[in-house]
Amino acid sequence: MRRTTPPRPIDVTAAFPQLAPLARPAIRLHPRPGSPTPLDSSVGGPLLWPADEPWPYCDELHEWYDGELDEWREGPNAMLPVAQLYVRDVPLLRPPGQADLLQLLWCPFEHEPDYKPPTELFWRSAAEVTHLLAVPPVTAAVEYDEYVPEACVLAPEEVIEFPHSLQLDKELQQQLEDWNGGQETGAAFYKHELSLAPGWKAGGWTPWGLTDPVVRNCAVCDAEMAPLLTIASKEWHSRRRSWVPYEDRDIAAVAGSGVENSPGVQISGGNHLQLYVCPESPEHPHTSLIQ
């Protein structure tokens, strides 16, 4: 499976050379329905999880109905697999030591105080997993079905991104406002067509908008944290098709196809959840932000 993003309508660095040093690679994941195995990179697929390693649980209080016992129960909740990324497929990842696999799980609840799913990251070496956990624990409590991703295979593709306009200096922001991008006001054209690729991706820049840009600092060493993974509610907007891969153009034109959100995930009503890691050490705690 392959996905190819069309070239941007113009070379923005030709119009604004000061953007060139700010170019940053991102890898669009392009999740699509499939039947991934633990040996595949995936969204919502099975994890390569060691049989002798405890499964992570969310320790917040949860309540759910047990149909077998015909009663309500409460307690910790088994975390749910969200994504598994092999470095061979997503080389932008910077794993610790000999690790070559990143696994992301979350609790499908918007817990206080931030009202977002708590996340856990695990780095591991695939070669060291010799005995695979056959049946993971069931995630008994689910607040929103939109936090249970459908199983998808991936078609990773590297693209180049530029910062959200809110991260640019005031002079450049004004130049973009005054610029005629050829189709609409320059600032809007830059935002929607030239800067950040939509959809699930690794690396890249932050899709600010709900808040102004805020530096995320590592709780251990105070280094400025970098975007690791963006979990998106859709891969493109129905009114803006320039980011639709060539291979999806036909099905994207079919109303209700759902291909723009194959995992079926909705982040807090249609936003993004972005995970950040410390550039000094991937073993330092990560953090997350909804935008």
Tab-separated table of C-alpha atoms in Angstrom:
chain	number	residue	atom	x	y	z
A	1	MET	CA	0.000	0.000	0.000
A	2	ARG	CA	1.337	3.387	-0.981
A	3	ARG	CA	0.070	6.937	-0.590
A	4	THR	CA	1.472	9.994	-2.395
A	5	THR	CA	0.751	13.558	-1.327
A	6	PRO	CA	0.576	15.976	-4.270
A	7	PRO	CA	3.260	18.692	-4.359
A	8	ARG	CA	2.279	21.939	-2.694
A	9	PRO	CA	0.643	24.454	-5.078
A	10	ILE	CA	3.724	26.701	-4.875
A	11	ASP	CA	7.196	26.654	-3.369
A	12	VAL	CA	6.623	28.813	-0.317
A	13	THR	CA	10.354	29.238	0.294
A	14	ALA	CA	10.656	30.949	-3.094
A	15	ALA	CA	8.135	33.560	-1.975
A	16	PHE	CA	9.509	33.723	1.590
A	17	PRO	CA	13.157	32.582	1.755
A	18	GLN	CA	13.207	33.162	5.521
A	19	LEU	CA	10.999	30.070	5.882
A	20	ALA	CA	13.644	27.743	4.402
A	21	PRO	CA	15.588	27.201	7.666
A	22	LEU	CA	12.300	26.347	9.400
A	23	ALA	CA	11.486	23.405	7.120
A	24	ARG	CA	10.952	20.252	9.159
A	25	PRO	CA	10.239	16.689	8.003
A	26	ALA	CA	7.086	14.856	9.031
A	27	ILE	CA	5.909	11.366	8.156
A	28	ARG	CA	2.238	11.121	7.264
A	29	LEU	CA	1.008	7.711	8.414
A	30	HIS	CA	-2.052	7.423	6.141
A	31	PRO	CA	-3.940	4.793	8.210
A	32	ARG	CA	-6.348	2.736	6.089
A	33	PRO	CA	-8.611	-0.232	6.980
A	34	GLY	CA	-6.758	-3.516	7.103
A	35	SER	CA	-5.740	-6.529	9.141
A	36	PRO	CA	-2.367	-5.705	10.686
A	37	THR	CA	-0.402	-8.271	12.686
A	38	PRO	CA	1.914	-7.642	15.654
A	39	LEU	CA	4.775	-7.563	13.144
A	40	ASP	CA	3.282	-4.560	11.332
A	41	SER	CA	3.159	-0.850	12.005
A	42	SER	CA	-0.486	-0.048	12.624
A	43	VAL	CA	-3.168	2.091	14.183
A	44	GLY	CA	-5.581	0.149	16.381
A	45	GLY	CA	-3.856	-3.133	15.591
A	46	PRO	CA	-2.384	-5.858	17.822
A	47	LEU	CA	0.834	-5.051	19.660
A	48	LEU	CA	4.066	-7.002	19.794
A	49	TRP	CA	3.750	-7.298	23.570
A	50	PRO	CA	5.916	-9.665	25.660
A	51	ALA	CA	3.997	-12.376	27.480
A	52	ASP	CA	5.974	-11.766	30.670
A	53	GLU	CA	5.476	-7.972	30.778
A	54	PRO	CA	2.506	-6.568	32.746
A	55	TRP	CA	-0.130	-4.827	30.655
A	56	PRO	CA	-0.588	-1.137	31.554
A	57	TYR	CA	-3.724	-0.023	33.384
A	58	CYS	CA	-5.197	3.413	33.984
A	59	ASP	CA	-5.458	3.821	37.765
A	60	GLU	CA	-8.280	6.367	37.647
A	61	LEU	CA	-11.644	5.158	38.933
A	62	HIS	CA	-13.817	3.703	36.135
A	63	GLU	CA	-17.293	2.217	36.169
A	64	TRP	CA	-18.670	-0.301	33.676
A	65	TYR	CA	-21.424	-2.863	33.288
A	66	ASP	CA	-20.377	-6.521	33.385
A	67	GLY	CA	-22.864	-8.413	31.241
A	68	GLU	CA	-21.692	-11.835	32.396
A	69	LEU	CA	-22.181	-11.005	36.069
A	70	ASP	CA	-25.157	-8.705	35.389
A	71	GLU	CA	-23.732	-6.005	37.621
A	72	TRP	CA	-21.906	-2.694	37.600
A	73	ARG	CA	-18.225	-2.789	38.479
A	74	GLU	CA	-15.547	-0.205	39.125
A	75	GLY	CA	-11.759	-0.113	39.221
A	76	PRO	CA	-8.659	0.386	37.043
A	77	ASN	CA	-9.044	0.069	33.284
A	78	ALA	CA	-6.823	-1.870	30.880
A	79	MET	CA	-5.291	0.602	28.455
A	80	LEU	CA	-6.150	0.333	24.769
A	81	PRO	CA	-3.656	-0.047	21.883
A	82	VAL	CA	-3.634	3.066	19.701
A	83	ALA	CA	-0.550	2.831	17.497
A	84	GLN	CA	2.502	0.676	16.890
A	85	LEU	CA	5.346	2.129	14.833
A	86	TYR	CA	8.453	0.284	13.685
A	87	VAL	CA	11.469	2.503	13.090
A	88	ARG	CA	11.986	0.790	9.722
A	89	ASP	CA	8.672	2.361	8.622
A	90	VAL	CA	8.969	5.669	10.504
A	91	PRO	CA	12.692	6.530	10.549
A	92	LEU	CA	12.065	9.959	12.097
A	93	LEU	CA	11.599	8.224	15.454
A	94	ARG	CA	14.599	8.469	17.760
A	95	PRO	CA	14.431	5.395	19.999
A	96	PRO	CA	16.673	4.763	22.983
A	97	GLY	CA	19.460	2.193	22.732
A	98	GLN	CA	18.652	-0.764	20.484
A	99	ALA	CA	14.902	-0.163	20.475
A	100	ASP	CA	13.224	-0.249	17.072
A	101	LEU	CA	9.547	-0.191	18.027
A	102	LEU	CA	7.277	2.423	19.590
A	103	GLN	CA	3.918	1.476	21.101
A	104	LEU	CA	1.225	3.910	22.215
A	105	LEU	CA	-1.722	3.016	24.442
A	106	TRP	CA	-4.364	5.180	26.064
A	107	CYS	CA	-7.368	5.043	28.328
A	108	PRO	CA	-10.500	5.844	26.256
A	109	PHE	CA	-11.693	8.451	28.773
A	110	GLU	CA	-11.347	12.212	28.940
A	111	HIS	CA	-10.010	12.294	32.475
A	112	GLU	CA	-9.614	15.423	34.565
A	113	PRO	CA	-7.893	17.829	34.853
A	114	ASP	CA	-7.083	18.132	31.119
A	115	TYR	CA	-10.063	16.158	29.763
A	116	LYS	CA	-7.996	14.075	27.360
A	117	PRO	CA	-7.103	10.373	27.164
A	118	PRO	CA	-4.109	9.502	29.379
A	119	THR	CA	-1.353	8.012	27.227
A	120	GLU	CA	1.533	5.595	27.770
A	121	LEU	CA	4.538	5.149	25.467
A	122	PHE	CA	6.703	2.043	25.311
A	123	TRP	CA	9.967	1.639	23.400
A	124	ARG	CA	11.239	-1.885	22.822
A	125	SER	CA	13.434	-4.050	20.641
A	126	ALA	CA	11.256	-6.313	18.512
A	127	ALA	CA	13.950	-8.991	18.427
A	128	GLU	CA	13.804	-9.322	22.207
A	129	VAL	CA	10.105	-10.258	22.177
A	130	THR	CA	10.383	-14.017	21.905
A	131	HIS	CA	7.101	-14.961	23.600
A	132	LEU	CA	4.117	-12.885	22.505
A	133	LEU	CA	1.134	-12.108	24.735
A	134	ALA	CA	-1.658	-14.035	23.015
A	135	VAL	CA	-4.712	-12.327	24.502
A	136	PRO	CA	-4.363	-8.818	25.962
A	137	PRO	CA	-6.696	-7.746	28.796
A	138	VAL	CA	-10.046	-6.355	27.723
A	139	THR	CA	-10.541	-2.615	28.062
A	140	ALA	CA	-13.780	-2.838	30.016
A	141	ALA	CA	-14.691	0.836	30.321
A	142	VAL	CA	-14.997	3.127	27.288
A	143	GLU	CA	-16.342	6.639	27.712
A	144	TYR	CA	-16.480	7.443	23.991
A	145	ASP	CA	-16.451	4.912	21.147
A	146	GLU	CA	-14.466	7.457	19.109
A	147	TYR	CA	-11.476	6.658	21.318
A	148	VAL	CA	-11.462	3.023	20.146
A	149	PRO	CA	-9.551	3.102	16.835
A	150	GLU	CA	-10.472	0.742	14.026
A	151	ALA	CA	-7.616	-1.526	12.952
A	152	CYS	CA	-5.632	0.124	10.165
A	153	VAL	CA	-2.474	-0.591	8.218
A	154	LEU	CA	-0.157	2.307	7.416
A	155	ALA	CA	1.440	3.804	4.316
A	156	PRO	CA	4.113	6.108	5.792
A	157	GLU	CA	5.223	8.989	3.577
A	158	GLU	CA	7.693	11.774	4.344
A	159	VAL	CA	6.653	15.363	3.637
A	160	ILE	CA	8.102	18.764	4.554
A	161	GLU	CA	6.285	21.111	6.922
A	162	PHE	CA	6.627	24.713	8.002
A	163	PRO	CA	5.519	26.295	11.292
A	164	HIS	CA	1.991	27.453	11.977
A	165	SER	CA	1.807	31.192	11.278
A	166	LEU	CA	1.380	31.845	15.009
A	167	GLN	CA	4.948	30.604	15.505
A	168	LEU	CA	6.409	33.049	12.992
A	169	ASP	CA	7.744	36.484	13.892
A	170	LYS	CA	5.350	39.412	13.621
A	171	GLU	CA	6.994	40.820	10.505
A	172	LEU	CA	6.625	37.563	8.599
A	173	GLN	CA	3.060	37.148	9.836
A	174	GLN	CA	2.234	40.552	8.385
A	175	GLN	CA	3.939	39.704	5.105
A	176	LEU	CA	1.777	36.602	4.855
A	177	GLU	CA	-1.335	38.672	5.596
A	178	ASP	CA	-0.454	41.069	2.766
A	179	TRP	CA	0.559	38.324	0.329
A	180	ASN	CA	-1.728	37.138	-2.440
A	181	GLY	CA	-1.210	33.407	-2.529
A	182	GLY	CA	-3.062	33.142	-5.822
A	183	GLN	CA	-6.377	31.792	-4.529
A	184	GLU	CA	-7.196	33.461	-1.203
A	185	THR	CA	-5.610	35.677	1.402
A	186	GLY	CA	-1.987	34.787	1.897
A	187	ALA	CA	-2.252	33.895	5.586
A	188	ALA	CA	-5.140	31.473	5.000
A	189	PHE	CA	-3.467	29.980	1.932
A	190	TYR	CA	-0.271	29.419	3.893
A	191	LYS	CA	-2.123	27.878	6.825
A	192	HIS	CA	-4.268	25.453	4.866
A	193	GLU	CA	-2.150	24.594	1.833
A	194	LEU	CA	1.529	25.207	2.528
A	195	SER	CA	2.482	24.733	6.169
A	196	LEU	CA	1.205	21.710	8.119
A	197	ALA	CA	0.127	18.379	6.669
A	198	PRO	CA	-3.181	17.208	8.174
A	199	GLY	CA	-3.808	13.737	9.555
A	200	TRP	CA	-1.924	11.213	11.677
A	201	LYS	CA	1.811	11.866	11.465
A	202	ALA	CA	5.159	11.599	13.204
A	203	GLY	CA	7.386	14.627	13.698
A	204	GLY	CA	6.589	17.907	11.993
A	205	TRP	CA	5.229	21.038	13.616
A	206	THR	CA	2.369	21.717	16.026
A	207	PRO	CA	-1.144	22.527	14.672
A	208	TRP	CA	-1.778	25.484	16.973
A	209	GLY	CA	-5.186	27.119	16.930
A	210	LEU	CA	-7.047	26.311	20.134
A	211	THR	CA	-4.346	28.206	22.022
A	212	ASP	CA	-1.400	30.413	21.183
A	213	PRO	CA	1.939	28.586	20.936
A	214	VAL	CA	3.281	27.470	24.307
A	215	VAL	CA	6.737	25.943	24.741
A	216	ARG	CA	6.589	22.458	26.240
A	217	ASN	CA	9.548	21.821	28.523
A	218	CYS	CA	10.805	18.473	29.792
A	219	ALA	CA	9.917	17.906	33.442
A	220	VAL	CA	13.314	16.271	34.024
A	221	CYS	CA	15.885	18.436	32.202
A	222	ASP	CA	13.834	21.484	31.103
A	223	ALA	CA	14.734	20.991	27.412
A	224	GLU	CA	12.186	22.200	24.886
A	225	MET	CA	10.160	19.148	23.874
A	226	ALA	CA	9.599	18.131	20.258
A	227	PRO	CA	6.502	16.753	18.508
A	228	LEU	CA	6.582	12.965	18.343
A	229	LEU	CA	3.156	11.939	17.080
A	230	THR	CA	-0.041	13.693	16.034
A	231	ILE	CA	-3.342	11.832	16.371
A	232	ALA	CA	-5.869	13.548	14.147
A	233	SER	CA	-9.638	13.461	13.789
A	234	LYS	CA	-9.409	13.508	9.991
A	235	GLU	CA	-6.793	13.489	7.249
A	236	TRP	CA	-8.321	16.246	5.156
A	237	HIS	CA	-11.254	18.627	5.125
A	238	SER	CA	-14.037	18.080	2.615
A	239	ARG	CA	-13.607	21.613	1.252
A	240	ARG	CA	-9.814	21.413	0.963
A	241	ARG	CA	-8.539	18.537	-1.125
A	242	SER	CA	-4.937	19.479	-1.957
A	243	TRP	CA	-3.578	17.181	0.766
A	244	VAL	CA	-5.593	14.146	-0.442
A	245	PRO	CA	-3.158	11.509	-1.739
A	246	TYR	CA	-3.404	10.738	-5.431
A	247	GLU	CA	-4.414	7.157	-4.614
A	248	ASP	CA	-7.444	8.363	-2.611
A	249	ARG	CA	-8.784	11.030	-4.965
A	250	ASP	CA	-11.620	8.902	-6.360
A	251	ILE	CA	-12.904	7.506	-3.067
A	252	ALA	CA	-12.482	10.876	-1.336
A	253	ALA	CA	-15.024	12.296	-3.763
A	254	VAL	CA	-17.638	9.778	-2.603
A	255	ALA	CA	-19.795	11.264	0.129
A	256	GLY	CA	-19.749	9.229	3.301
A	257	SER	CA	-16.791	7.047	2.322
A	258	GLY	CA	-15.117	7.845	5.645
A	259	VAL	CA	-11.645	7.371	4.182
A	260	GLU	CA	-10.551	10.736	5.602
A	261	ASN	CA	-10.908	9.212	9.083
A	262	SER	CA	-10.328	5.499	8.611
A	263	PRO	CA	-9.456	4.866	12.293
A	264	GLY	CA	-12.750	6.513	13.335
A	265	VAL	CA	-11.007	8.513	16.067
A	266	GLN	CA	-12.393	11.862	17.177
A	267	ILE	CA	-10.232	13.884	19.536
A	268	SER	CA	-12.304	16.094	21.812
A	269	GLY	CA	-14.888	16.934	19.170
A	270	GLY	CA	-12.638	17.023	16.109
A	271	ASN	CA	-9.233	18.304	17.261
A	272	HIS	CA	-5.717	16.833	17.420
A	273	LEU	CA	-3.850	15.139	20.245
A	274	GLN	CA	-0.122	15.722	19.879
A	275	LEU	CA	2.485	13.869	21.907
A	276	TYR	CA	5.840	15.478	22.721
A	277	VAL	CA	9.116	13.911	23.809
A	278	CYS	CA	12.350	15.235	25.202
A	279	PRO	CA	15.075	15.584	22.515
A	280	GLU	CA	17.749	14.883	25.145
A	281	SER	CA	16.359	11.499	26.184
A	282	PRO	CA	13.366	9.510	24.918
A	283	GLU	CA	13.280	7.901	28.357
A	284	HIS	CA	12.214	11.183	29.970
A	285	PRO	CA	8.413	11.449	30.487
A	286	HIS	CA	6.418	12.522	27.458
A	287	THR	CA	3.576	15.018	27.501
A	288	SER	CA	0.518	15.671	25.325
A	289	LEU	CA	-1.577	18.586	24.159
A	290	ILE	CA	-4.937	18.964	22.404
A	291	GLN	CA	-5.031	21.496	19.558
